[in-house]
Tab-separated table of C-alpha atoms in Angstrom:
chain	number	residue	atom	x	y	z
F	229	MET	CA	-8.056	-79.754	21.258
F	230	LEU	CA	-7.563	-75.905	20.450
F	231	ALA	CA	-4.300	-74.113	20.764
F	232	PHE	CA	-3.598	-70.164	19.834
F	233	ILE	CA	-0.671	-69.123	19.090
F	234	HIS	CA	0.196	-65.022	18.232
F	235	SER	CA	2.421	-64.736	14.931
F	236	CYS	CA	2.424	-61.734	12.161
F	237	GLY	CA	2.194	-60.837	8.849
F	238	LEU	CA	3.515	-58.022	6.502
F	239	SER	CA	1.350	-55.215	4.594
F	240	GLY	CA	4.036	-53.492	2.137
F	241	ILE	CA	6.696	-52.304	5.328
F	242	GLU	CA	3.874	-52.892	7.893
F	243	GLY	CA	3.363	-55.674	9.851
F	244	PHE	CA	-0.093	-56.691	11.394
F	245	PRO	CA	-0.840	-59.503	14.184
F	246	VAL	CA	-1.870	-62.949	13.029
F	247	ASP	CA	-3.691	-65.543	15.398
F	248	VAL	CA	-2.539	-69.139	14.497
F	249	GLU	CA	-5.344	-71.111	15.565
F	250	VAL	CA	-4.862	-74.990	15.532
F	251	ASN	CA	-7.624	-77.284	16.014
F	252	LEU	CA	-7.051	-81.036	16.443
F	253	ALA	CA	-10.282	-83.296	16.333
F	254	HIS	CA	-11.197	-87.151	15.812
F	255	GLY	CA	-11.783	-87.896	12.327
F	256	MET	CA	-9.893	-88.879	9.369
F	257	PRO	CA	-6.303	-87.953	8.741
F	258	MET	CA	-6.350	-84.419	7.150
F	259	PHE	CA	-3.933	-81.247	7.699
F	260	GLU	CA	-6.025	-78.245	6.201
F	261	ILE	CA	-4.864	-74.426	6.261
F	262	VAL	CA	-7.636	-71.553	5.919
F	263	GLY	CA	-7.283	-67.841	6.077
F	264	LEU	CA	-6.238	-66.765	2.916
F	265	PRO	CA	-2.805	-68.487	2.741
F	266	ASP	CA	-0.633	-68.131	-0.360
F	267	ALA	CA	0.855	-71.477	-2.103
F	268	SER	CA	4.063	-70.930	0.335
F	269	VAL	CA	1.772	-70.783	3.361
F	270	LYS	CA	-0.263	-74.141	1.750
F	271	GLU	CA	3.519	-76.129	1.656
F	272	SER	CA	4.288	-75.401	5.006
F	273	ARG	CA	2.012	-78.669	5.883
F	274	GLU	CA	5.039	-80.657	4.260
F	275	ARG	CA	7.498	-78.750	5.525
F	276	VAL	CA	5.970	-78.622	9.372
F	277	ARG	CA	5.277	-82.358	9.106
F	278	ALA	CA	8.987	-83.687	8.411
F	279	ALA	CA	10.644	-81.355	10.847
F	280	LEU	CA	8.352	-82.294	13.992
F	281	LYS	CA	9.015	-85.944	12.736
F	282	ASN	CA	12.975	-85.332	12.055
F	283	SER	CA	12.752	-83.573	15.968
F	284	GLY	CA	11.566	-86.398	17.548
F	285	PHE	CA	8.179	-85.460	17.738
F	286	PRO	CA	5.085	-87.574	16.805
F	287	PHE	CA	2.760	-86.124	14.243
F	288	PRO	CA	-1.056	-86.562	14.917
F	289	ALA	CA	-2.919	-89.106	12.560
F	290	GLU	CA	-6.152	-87.101	13.293
F	291	ARG	CA	-8.194	-84.391	11.875
F	292	LEU	CA	-6.057	-80.860	12.016
F	293	THR	CA	-7.440	-77.496	10.749
F	294	VAL	CA	-5.169	-74.656	10.922
F	295	ASN	CA	-6.962	-71.039	10.935
F	296	LEU	CA	-4.815	-67.959	10.491
F	297	ALA	CA	-6.897	-64.765	11.562
F	298	PRO	CA	-7.711	-62.470	10.634
F	299	ALA	CA	-9.020	-64.471	7.538
F	300	ASP	CA	-9.443	-61.789	5.448
F	301	LEU	CA	-6.218	-60.580	5.239
F	302	LYS	CA	-3.853	-62.332	2.490
F	303	LYS	CA	-0.994	-64.242	4.305
F	304	GLU	CA	2.304	-64.830	2.357
F	305	GLY	CA	5.535	-66.353	2.880
F	306	PRO	CA	7.128	-69.442	4.943
F	307	SER	CA	6.893	-67.154	8.316
F	308	TYR	CA	4.121	-69.260	9.858
F	309	ASP	CA	5.946	-72.367	9.896
F	310	LEU	CA	7.448	-72.496	13.652
F	311	PRO	CA	3.946	-71.080	15.223
F	312	LEU	CA	2.169	-73.523	13.328
F	313	ALA	CA	4.551	-76.684	14.019
F	314	LEU	CA	4.289	-75.225	18.051
F	315	GLY	CA	0.472	-74.796	18.190
F	316	ILE	CA	0.337	-78.768	17.205
F	317	LEU	CA	2.575	-79.880	19.712
F	318	ALA	CA	0.547	-77.640	22.134
F	319	CYS	CA	-2.670	-79.472	21.074
F	320	MET	CA	-0.864	-82.728	21.447
F	321	GLY	CA	-0.132	-81.637	24.957
F	322	THR	CA	3.592	-81.209	24.469
F	323	LEU	CA	3.774	-77.726	25.190
F	324	GLY	CA	1.243	-76.176	27.832
F	325	GLN	CA	-0.978	-73.334	26.396
F	326	GLU	CA	-0.276	-70.949	29.123
F	327	ALA	CA	3.323	-70.760	27.942
F	328	LEU	CA	2.415	-69.751	24.685
F	329	GLN	CA	0.573	-66.816	25.705
F	330	GLY	CA	1.693	-63.122	25.181
F	331	VAL	CA	4.480	-64.578	22.652
F	332	MET	CA	4.506	-63.733	18.865
F	333	VAL	CA	6.624	-66.160	17.027
F	334	PHE	CA	7.860	-66.265	13.733
F	335	GLY	CA	10.198	-68.445	11.713
F	336	GLU	CA	10.789	-70.859	8.507
F	337	LEU	CA	11.509	-74.428	9.216
F	338	SER	CA	13.534	-76.780	7.321
F	339	LEU	CA	12.866	-80.305	6.711
F	340	ASP	CA	15.373	-81.399	9.592
F	341	GLY	CA	13.909	-78.775	12.209
F	342	SER	CA	16.409	-75.907	12.251
F	343	VAL	CA	14.656	-72.412	12.009
F	344	ARG	CA	15.567	-70.087	9.142
F	345	PRO	CA	15.278	-66.561	8.642
F	346	VAL	CA	12.759	-64.563	7.176
F	347	ARG	CA	11.756	-61.493	5.554
F	348	GLY	CA	10.377	-58.589	7.198
F	349	ALA	CA	11.729	-59.558	10.694
F	350	LEU	CA	11.782	-55.781	11.927
F	351	PRO	CA	8.601	-54.746	10.504
F	352	MET	CA	7.155	-58.003	12.344
F	353	VAL	CA	8.862	-56.860	15.582
F	354	ILE	CA	8.207	-53.334	15.651
F	355	SER	CA	4.369	-54.364	14.798
F	356	ALA	CA	4.594	-56.628	17.888
F	357	ARG	CA	5.633	-53.920	20.343
F	358	GLU	CA	3.196	-51.466	19.384
F	359	HIS	CA	0.293	-54.350	19.695
F	360	GLY	CA	1.630	-54.531	23.253
F	361	VAL	CA	3.414	-57.911	22.812
F	362	ARG	CA	6.653	-58.125	25.232
F	363	GLN	CA	8.131	-61.194	23.997
F	364	VAL	CA	9.256	-62.401	20.794
F	365	LEU	CA	10.234	-65.849	19.204
F	366	LEU	CA	12.572	-65.251	16.007
F	367	PRO	CA	15.072	-67.287	13.931
F	368	ALA	CA	18.626	-66.625	14.992
F	369	ALA	CA	20.013	-65.623	11.916
F	370	ASN	CA	17.232	-62.254	12.152
F	371	ALA	CA	18.517	-61.411	15.839
F	372	ASN	CA	20.885	-58.574	14.098
F	373	GLU	CA	18.635	-57.045	12.431
F	374	VAL	CA	16.262	-56.218	15.452
F	375	SER	CA	18.863	-55.716	17.899
F	376	CYS	CA	17.999	-51.876	18.243
F	377	ILE	CA	14.415	-52.559	19.179
F	378	GLU	CA	13.994	-51.751	22.815
F	379	GLY	CA	10.757	-52.448	25.290
F	380	LEU	CA	10.280	-56.177	24.535
F	381	GLU	CA	12.360	-59.299	25.248
F	382	ILE	CA	13.365	-61.276	21.901
F	383	PHE	CA	14.664	-64.481	21.662
F	384	PRO	CA	16.642	-65.966	19.088
F	385	VAL	CA	16.106	-69.334	18.438
F	386	ASP	CA	17.840	-72.054	15.422
F	387	THR	CA	16.049	-75.023	16.199
F	388	LEU	CA	12.540	-76.435	16.706
F	389	CYS	CA	13.905	-78.454	19.592
F	390	ALA	CA	15.271	-75.519	21.186
F	391	ALA	CA	12.276	-73.518	20.898
F	392	VAL	CA	10.329	-76.148	22.695
F	393	ARG	CA	12.572	-76.413	25.570
F	394	HIS	CA	12.313	-72.688	26.014
F	395	PHE	CA	8.559	-73.127	26.609
F	396	THR	CA	8.741	-75.994	28.759
F	397	GLY	CA	11.117	-74.397	30.886
F	398	GLU	CA	13.927	-77.253	30.290
F	399	LEU	CA	16.207	-74.762	28.235
F	400	PRO	CA	15.106	-70.908	28.543
F	401	ILE	CA	16.760	-69.154	25.466
F	402	PRO	CA	18.394	-65.799	26.854
F	403	ALA	CA	17.026	-62.859	25.398
F	404	ILE	CA	19.213	-60.633	23.259
F	405	GLN	CA	20.635	-57.766	24.750
F	406	PRO	CA	19.782	-54.157	22.827
F	407	VAL	CA	22.538	-52.282	21.259
F	408	ALA	CA	22.653	-48.847	21.100
F	409	TYR	CA	22.107	-47.102	17.826
F	410	GLN	CA	25.396	-44.950	18.268
F	411	THR	CA	27.150	-47.910	19.440
F	412	LEU	CA	26.830	-49.147	15.677
F	413	ILE	CA	27.027	-46.006	14.021
F	414	SER	CA	30.910	-46.307	15.944
F	415	ARG	CA	31.503	-49.430	14.248
F	416	ARG	CA	31.328	-48.453	10.967
F	417	GLN	CA	33.763	-47.579	8.181
F	418	HIS	CA	33.408	-45.982	4.848
F	419	ALA	CA	35.148	-47.760	1.842
F	420	GLU	CA	35.257	-44.587	-0.222
F	421	ASP	CA	36.550	-41.223	0.486
F	422	PHE	CA	37.103	-37.863	-1.493
F	423	CYS	CA	40.421	-37.528	-0.384
F	424	HIS	CA	41.116	-40.185	-3.349
F	425	VAL	CA	39.613	-37.901	-5.787
F	426	LYS	CA	42.134	-36.406	-7.739
F	427	GLY	CA	41.575	-32.649	-9.184
F	428	GLN	CA	37.850	-32.079	-9.989
F	429	THR	CA	37.427	-29.330	-7.573
F	430	GLN	CA	34.217	-28.208	-9.197
F	431	ALA	CA	32.615	-31.167	-9.230
F	432	LYS	CA	33.242	-31.900	-5.611
F	433	ARG	CA	31.994	-28.465	-4.651
F	434	ALA	CA	28.539	-29.338	-6.595
F	435	LEU	CA	28.369	-32.266	-4.994
F	436	GLU	CA	28.821	-30.878	-1.655
F	437	ILE	CA	25.924	-28.403	-2.549
F	438	ALA	CA	23.838	-31.745	-3.699
F	439	ALA	CA	24.143	-33.108	-0.248
F	440	ALA	CA	23.675	-30.076	2.016
F	441	GLY	CA	20.188	-29.303	0.261
F	442	GLY	CA	19.465	-32.915	-1.110
F	443	HIS	CA	19.284	-31.973	-4.459
F	444	ASN	CA	19.204	-34.337	-7.239
F	445	VAL	CA	22.587	-34.302	-9.618
F	446	LEU	CA	23.720	-35.203	-12.892
F	447	MET	CA	27.378	-35.687	-13.835
F	448	ILE	CA	28.371	-35.479	-17.941
F	449	GLY	CA	32.253	-35.997	-18.735
F	450	PRO	CA	34.367	-38.504	-20.623
F	451	PRO	CA	35.014	-42.374	-19.608
F	452	GLY	CA	37.708	-42.479	-16.732
F	453	SER	CA	37.180	-38.699	-15.035
F	454	GLY	CA	36.157	-39.951	-12.042
F	455	LYS	CA	32.634	-39.841	-12.211
F	456	THR	CA	31.343	-43.050	-10.472
F	457	LEU	CA	34.127	-42.358	-7.767
F	458	MET	CA	32.746	-39.478	-6.550
F	459	ALA	CA	28.910	-40.838	-6.822
F	460	ARG	CA	30.260	-43.581	-4.533
F	461	CYS	CA	31.596	-40.757	-2.106
F	462	MET	CA	28.322	-39.276	-1.709
F	463	PRO	CA	27.107	-41.015	1.272
F	464	THR	CA	30.641	-40.191	3.264
F	465	ILE	CA	28.953	-36.628	3.398
F	466	LEU	CA	25.743	-36.868	4.101
F	467	PRO	CA	24.747	-36.689	7.742
F	468	ASP	CA	24.200	-39.429	9.756
F	469	MET	CA	20.861	-40.778	9.616
F	470	THR	CA	18.555	-40.521	12.982
F	471	PHE	CA	17.677	-43.609	14.644
F	472	GLU	CA	14.269	-43.253	13.017
F	473	GLU	CA	15.343	-42.882	9.491
F	474	ALA	CA	17.737	-45.971	9.985
F	475	LEU	CA	14.807	-48.138	11.244
F	476	GLU	CA	12.682	-46.945	8.142
F	477	ALA	CA	15.356	-47.677	5.506
F	478	THR	CA	15.949	-50.874	7.158
F	479	ARG	CA	12.447	-51.682	7.479
F	480	ILE	CA	12.507	-51.764	3.462
F	481	HIS	CA	15.378	-53.514	3.232
F	482	SER	CA	14.129	-56.201	5.541
F	483	VAL	CA	10.803	-56.669	3.305
F	484	ALA	CA	12.809	-56.936	0.310
F	485	GLY	CA	15.015	-59.649	2.062
F	486	THR	CA	18.566	-57.348	1.600
F	487	VAL	CA	19.653	-56.246	5.339
F	488	PRO	CA	23.242	-56.549	5.489
F	489	GLU	CA	25.041	-58.640	7.991
F	490	GLN	CA	25.429	-56.399	10.635
F	491	GLY	CA	21.724	-55.899	10.637
F	492	LEU	CA	20.450	-52.328	10.988
F	493	LEU	CA	21.237	-49.985	8.408
F	494	THR	CA	23.986	-47.700	9.805
F	495	GLU	CA	25.056	-45.862	6.949
F	496	ARG	CA	22.933	-44.299	4.451
F	497	PRO	CA	21.923	-46.624	1.370
F	498	PHE	CA	23.662	-45.935	-1.674
F	499	ARG	CA	21.947	-48.337	-4.743
F	500	SER	CA	23.467	-48.212	-8.207
F	501	PRO	CA	21.310	-50.688	-10.541
F	502	HIS	CA	22.693	-52.051	-14.012
F	503	HIS	CA	21.321	-49.699	-16.697
F	504	THR	CA	19.372	-52.982	-18.246
F	505	ALA	CA	17.515	-53.076	-15.227
F	506	SER	CA	13.727	-53.773	-15.787
F	507	TYR	CA	10.691	-51.484	-14.724
F	508	ALA	CA	9.902	-53.670	-11.849
F	509	SER	CA	13.464	-53.870	-10.262
F	510	LEU	CA	14.114	-50.352	-10.382
F	511	ILE	CA	10.426	-48.925	-9.627
F	512	GLY	CA	9.404	-52.181	-7.488
F	513	GLY	CA	6.582	-54.800	-8.466
F	514	GLY	CA	6.219	-58.398	-8.737
F	515	GLN	CA	3.715	-60.866	-7.772
F	516	ASN	CA	3.770	-59.818	-4.383
F	517	ALA	CA	4.563	-55.792	-5.177
F	518	LEU	CA	8.024	-55.996	-3.317
F	519	PRO	CA	9.999	-52.834	-2.927
F	520	GLY	CA	12.658	-51.588	-5.893
F	521	GLU	CA	15.668	-49.895	-6.085
F	522	ILE	CA	14.295	-46.718	-5.153
F	523	SER	CA	12.864	-47.827	-2.175
F	524	LYS	CA	15.839	-49.526	-1.414
F	525	ALA	CA	17.597	-46.321	-1.803
F	526	HIS	CA	15.577	-44.207	0.525
F	527	ASN	CA	17.274	-41.800	2.639
F	528	GLY	CA	20.215	-42.472	0.872
F	529	CYS	CA	21.490	-42.247	-2.954
F	530	LEU	CA	20.335	-43.864	-5.916
F	531	TYR	CA	23.216	-43.844	-8.552
F	532	LEU	CA	22.090	-44.171	-12.437
F	533	ASP	CA	25.105	-44.602	-14.506
F	534	GLU	CA	25.121	-44.299	-18.341
F	535	LEU	CA	21.858	-42.528	-18.089
F	536	PRO	CA	20.968	-42.742	-21.786
F	537	GLU	CA	21.343	-46.335	-21.553
F	538	TYR	CA	18.384	-46.982	-19.259
F	539	ARG	CA	14.804	-47.946	-20.964
F	540	ARG	CA	12.845	-45.020	-21.538
F	541	ASP	CA	9.665	-45.990	-19.561
F	542	VAL	CA	12.315	-46.930	-16.891
F	543	LEU	CA	13.540	-43.625	-16.130
F	544	GLU	CA	9.833	-41.770	-17.136
F	545	ALA	CA	8.807	-43.641	-14.014
F	546	LEU	CA	11.263	-42.007	-11.761
F	547	ARG	CA	9.445	-38.523	-12.119
F	548	GLN	CA	6.302	-39.145	-10.010
F	549	PRO	CA	8.708	-40.803	-7.169
F	550	MET	CA	11.292	-37.933	-7.183
F	551	GLU	CA	8.289	-35.482	-6.642
F	552	ASP	CA	6.416	-37.097	-3.868
F	553	GLY	CA	8.832	-39.178	-1.966
F	554	PHE	CA	6.996	-42.201	-2.285
F	555	VAL	CA	5.532	-44.988	-4.787
F	556	THR	CA	2.323	-46.670	-4.790
F	557	ILE	CA	2.663	-50.259	-6.587
F	558	THR	CA	-0.547	-51.891	-7.355
F	559	ARG	CA	-0.398	-55.624	-8.786
F	560	VAL	CA	-3.396	-58.316	-8.940
F	561	ASN	CA	-2.436	-59.571	-5.527
F	562	ALA	CA	-1.026	-56.767	-3.645
F	563	GLN	CA	-0.922	-53.106	-3.254
F	564	SER	CA	1.765	-51.458	-1.619
F	565	THR	CA	2.811	-47.603	-0.543
F	566	TYR	CA	6.698	-47.686	-0.059
F	567	PRO	CA	8.740	-44.621	0.673
F	568	SER	CA	11.543	-43.396	-2.159
F	569	ARG	CA	12.600	-40.261	-0.851
F	570	PHE	CA	16.431	-40.288	-2.027
F	571	ILE	CA	19.307	-37.767	-3.731
F	572	LEU	CA	19.368	-39.149	-7.564
F	573	VAL	CA	22.709	-38.851	-8.771
F	574	CYS	CA	23.721	-39.775	-12.665
F	575	SER	CA	26.301	-39.783	-14.941
F	576	MET	CA	26.615	-40.251	-18.853
F	577	ASN	CA	28.994	-39.432	-21.417
F	578	PRO	CA	28.372	-36.361	-23.378
F	579	CYS	CA	28.200	-38.455	-26.896
F	580	PRO	CA	28.365	-41.888	-27.891
F	581	CYS	CA	31.915	-42.427	-27.911
F	582	GLY	CA	32.236	-40.359	-24.844
F	583	HIS	CA	34.786	-37.709	-26.402
F	584	LEU	CA	33.019	-34.650	-27.197
F	585	GLY	CA	34.709	-31.689	-25.821
F	586	SER	CA	37.615	-33.703	-25.069
F	587	ARG	CA	40.853	-31.634	-24.605
F	588	THR	CA	42.919	-35.277	-25.639
F	589	GLN	CA	40.388	-37.563	-27.673
F	590	GLN	CA	38.834	-36.712	-31.214
F	591	CYS	CA	34.880	-37.405	-31.096
F	592	ARG	CA	33.876	-39.538	-34.036
F	593	CYS	CA	30.354	-39.030	-33.317
F	594	THR	CA	28.255	-37.399	-35.834
F	595	PRO	CA	25.816	-34.517	-34.793
F	596	ASN	CA	22.538	-36.788	-35.599
F	597	GLU	CA	24.123	-39.393	-33.181
F	598	ILE	CA	24.722	-37.040	-30.628
F	599	ARG	CA	21.268	-35.663	-30.807
F	600	ARG	CA	19.545	-39.152	-30.649
F	601	TYR	CA	21.938	-40.308	-27.766
F	602	LEU	CA	21.072	-36.816	-25.843
F	603	ASN	CA	17.656	-37.234	-26.631
F	604	ARG	CA	17.021	-40.289	-24.799
F	605	ILE	CA	16.323	-38.419	-21.515
F	606	SER	CA	13.346	-36.370	-21.873
F	607	GLY	CA	12.865	-32.573	-20.814
F	608	PRO	CA	10.923	-33.258	-17.639
F	609	LEU	CA	13.137	-35.497	-16.293
F	610	LEU	CA	15.792	-33.158	-17.115
F	611	ASP	CA	14.082	-30.519	-14.989
F	612	ARG	CA	13.593	-32.594	-12.158
F	613	ILE	CA	17.451	-32.872	-11.837
F	614	ASP	CA	18.639	-29.821	-10.052
F	615	MET	CA	22.236	-29.613	-10.856
F	616	HIS	CA	24.259	-30.856	-14.117
F	617	ILE	CA	28.024	-30.779	-13.679
F	618	GLU	CA	30.798	-31.115	-16.325
F	619	VAL	CA	33.330	-33.375	-15.621
F	620	GLU	CA	36.510	-32.967	-17.619
F	621	SER	CA	39.060	-35.886	-18.231
F	622	ILE	CA	42.221	-35.666	-15.548
F	623	PRO	CA	45.706	-35.121	-16.798
F	624	PRO	CA	48.344	-37.900	-16.381
F	625	GLU	CA	50.303	-35.575	-13.855
F	626	LYS	CA	47.125	-35.366	-11.573
F	627	LEU	CA	46.904	-39.025	-11.475
F	628	SER	CA	50.484	-39.456	-10.213
F	629	GLU	CA	50.027	-37.000	-7.360
F	630	THR	CA	50.826	-38.403	-4.092
F	631	THR	CA	48.997	-35.414	-2.042
F	632	LEU	CA	45.709	-36.061	-0.972
F	633	SER	CA	42.361	-33.293	-1.324
F	634	GLU	CA	40.268	-32.702	1.470
F	635	ASP	CA	38.707	-35.618	2.603
F	636	SER	CA	34.934	-36.319	3.281
F	637	ALA	CA	34.956	-35.847	6.972
F	638	HIS	CA	35.616	-31.974	6.139
F	639	ILE	CA	33.367	-31.564	3.586
F	640	ARG	CA	30.692	-33.602	5.695
F	641	GLU	CA	31.410	-30.918	8.755
F	642	ARG	CA	29.933	-28.099	6.413
F	643	VAL	CA	27.529	-30.363	4.949
F	644	VAL	CA	25.939	-30.760	8.639
F	645	ARG	CA	25.790	-27.173	9.359
F	646	ALA	CA	24.178	-26.248	6.396
F	647	ARG	CA	21.470	-29.361	7.336
F	648	GLU	CA	21.132	-28.260	10.800
F	649	VAL	CA	20.591	-24.567	9.500
F	650	GLN	CA	17.868	-26.135	7.360
F	651	VAL	CA	16.267	-28.178	10.331
F	652	ARG	CA	15.944	-25.084	12.339
F	653	ARG	CA	14.183	-22.891	9.465
F	654	TYR	CA	11.942	-26.255	8.631
F	655	ALA	CA	10.790	-26.959	12.438
F	656	GLY	CA	7.179	-27.933	12.610
F	657	THR	CA	6.775	-27.526	8.684
F	658	GLY	CA	7.271	-31.610	7.999
F	659	LEU	CA	9.967	-30.557	5.846
F	660	HIS	CA	13.412	-32.157	5.389
F	661	CYS	CA	15.860	-30.003	3.581
F	662	ASN	CA	15.948	-27.256	1.010
F	663	THR	CA	14.873	-29.620	-1.764
F	664	ASP	CA	11.354	-30.614	0.090
F	665	LEU	CA	10.472	-26.901	-0.251
F	666	ASN	CA	6.876	-26.471	-2.438
F	667	ALA	CA	5.295	-23.521	-3.802
F	668	ARG	CA	3.678	-22.488	-0.131
F	669	THR	CA	6.658	-22.448	1.486
F	670	LEU	CA	9.435	-21.672	-1.222
F	671	ALA	CA	8.824	-17.727	-1.062
F	672	GLY	CA	9.266	-17.508	2.939
F	673	ALA	CA	12.263	-19.486	3.087
F	674	CYS	CA	14.117	-18.212	-0.526
F	675	ARG	CA	14.298	-14.349	0.523
F	676	MET	CA	16.698	-12.566	-2.196
F	677	LYS	CA	18.034	-9.507	-2.457
F	678	PRO	CA	16.672	-7.237	-5.378
F	679	GLU	CA	19.793	-7.614	-7.739
F	680	ALA	CA	19.430	-11.227	-7.222
F	681	GLN	CA	16.023	-11.366	-8.216
F	682	ALA	CA	16.736	-9.620	-10.847
F	683	LEU	CA	19.481	-11.637	-12.152
F	684	LEU	CA	17.455	-14.660	-11.999
F	685	LEU	CA	15.085	-13.489	-14.052
F	686	ALA	CA	17.176	-12.448	-16.417
F	687	SER	CA	19.206	-15.877	-16.209
F	688	THR	CA	15.577	-17.547	-16.889
F	689	GLU	CA	14.624	-15.625	-20.039
F	690	SER	CA	18.014	-15.570	-21.786
F	691	LEU	CA	18.216	-19.345	-21.144
F	692	LYS	CA	14.873	-20.330	-21.940
F	693	MET	CA	14.013	-22.278	-18.757
F	694	SER	CA	10.837	-23.562	-17.969
F	695	ASN	CA	9.215	-22.741	-14.318
F	696	ARG	CA	10.066	-25.881	-12.617
F	697	ALA	CA	13.928	-24.933	-13.363
F	698	TYR	CA	13.370	-21.349	-12.171
F	699	THR	CA	12.404	-23.378	-8.494
F	700	ARG	CA	15.186	-25.391	-8.323
F	701	ILE	CA	17.981	-22.847	-9.581
F	702	LEU	CA	15.922	-20.801	-6.411
F	703	LYS	CA	16.351	-23.986	-4.109
F	704	VAL	CA	20.193	-24.419	-4.999
F	705	ALA	CA	21.031	-21.137	-4.305
F	706	ARG	CA	19.049	-21.263	-1.084
F	707	THR	CA	21.696	-24.178	0.063
F	708	ILE	CA	24.547	-22.234	-1.300
F	709	ALA	CA	23.549	-19.551	0.988
F	710	ASP	CA	23.321	-21.800	4.112
F	711	LEU	CA	26.754	-23.495	3.078
F	712	ASP	CA	27.840	-19.699	2.947
F	713	GLY	CA	26.243	-18.758	6.049
F	714	TYR	CA	23.823	-16.281	4.600
F	715	ASP	CA	20.139	-15.961	5.538
F	716	VAL	CA	19.090	-13.885	2.152
F	717	ILE	CA	20.267	-14.807	-1.159
F	718	GLY	CA	22.546	-12.989	-2.875
F	719	GLU	CA	23.924	-12.794	-6.349
F	720	GLU	CA	26.826	-14.661	-6.090
F	721	GLN	CA	24.466	-17.704	-4.936
F	722	ILE	CA	22.361	-17.137	-7.694
F	723	ALA	CA	24.822	-16.765	-10.278
F	724	GLU	CA	26.805	-20.127	-9.058
F	725	ALA	CA	23.471	-21.661	-8.854
F	726	VAL	CA	22.411	-20.966	-12.488
F	727	GLN	CA	25.663	-22.104	-13.890
F	728	TYR	CA	24.842	-25.604	-12.708
F	729	ARG	CA	21.624	-25.257	-14.926
F	730	THR	CA	23.698	-24.139	-18.449
F	731	LEU	CA	24.174	-27.832	-19.220
F	732	ASP	CA	21.156	-28.214	-20.635
F	733	ARG	CA	21.517	-25.481	-23.047
F	734	LYS	CA	24.859	-26.422	-24.216
F	735	TYR	CA	23.946	-30.123	-24.761
F	736	TRP	CA	20.243	-30.216	-25.265
F	737	GLY	CA	19.406	-26.811	-26.669
């Protein structure tokens, strides 16, 4: 007998339909899987065999051949276990072939017949909808991840027996009820808030500008000055993700296997890899070219604490994704392209001991030690960081104050207003915010008063800045003007933007 059942595979963050064809024929007992399966797919033979027997179903003692079509695309992972088991039962007559028509099935099987979650459930369900499938049977543990997808019926299943009873009509599984995205947003809670940051008025102003224009930030200051706390507060002042942005971000985390318990991401991602992170963990890679931290931070923030402590090759690999907004990972077994549009927030000490320029502690470092420490960050990478902020240590009397400073909600209101101005300005251009401006759109979007242009030219020449630094200053000034409510950039905006570039001359000059 021959049975067909629909399933799905993954290529990067995109799903593609896979037809599981199961053929049961007379002959010597054999179980063969073809169609470019990887090792985990081939191992499904033993998982399926044990799951069927432990669920009370017989396993056929005949020649069993499974084809995963299309045969020219590599199949990875254990998600074909459940459709394979159901296909075998259909060949044996336990299930009717008509019950499996028009249903996409995927899920990993345990040896006792329970259904385990799989990576990439969200892109696979989206692929099912795009290809006209109207019903999906998936692991119950993946239900939250796809709860916002409308336009098809999604049935969560926890055991192989429950799947069989569903298809035979003995005990149908109720479809999950879609949850509105706005409902999920209303349930979220932020752990950090800018109201808990003592002092640091200038640093908070700079981070507000960074959030409003999507600019990269480097904070330089002594240990304990609040750099990490302010970085963790960044997502709380960013605008809410649209439903499309949330889907895109969640698809990446779904493929990586890092989807949060609540399912769809409702808060912009904040990723903070340790400074010992490898090239593959930060940029992406591995045998199957999985997404790295820069892709998991897509539509959110990537925070690199102790920036000079990261390996030089890892930092230099950030340059291309920061410019292009995506990264292409090529390995022997796979090639994948992942989006990686994020705000880079970095922090570092001014010297190895951390007390250079401190008002309370004396620096113990020699000039050569300081120079070697700072030279770990290359000029090209520093050029791509729009704003450099000097953060000072907080006096003890400030820490004992009980009065809270301005909270994230009020800062976020100003950021949202500035982003709305940018959305209207860049409508139809494919740009998202000021940091995305390119050579073609820069002049039209960043109109300056004559005195502002003269100040920018004079500052660039006196500080010996690169052409890239010039454009970064202009983009930051455009954001400051948006926050201040000006259509044309004036001297005040240029002056403030220039001061966020002076640290590279102070420390690296």
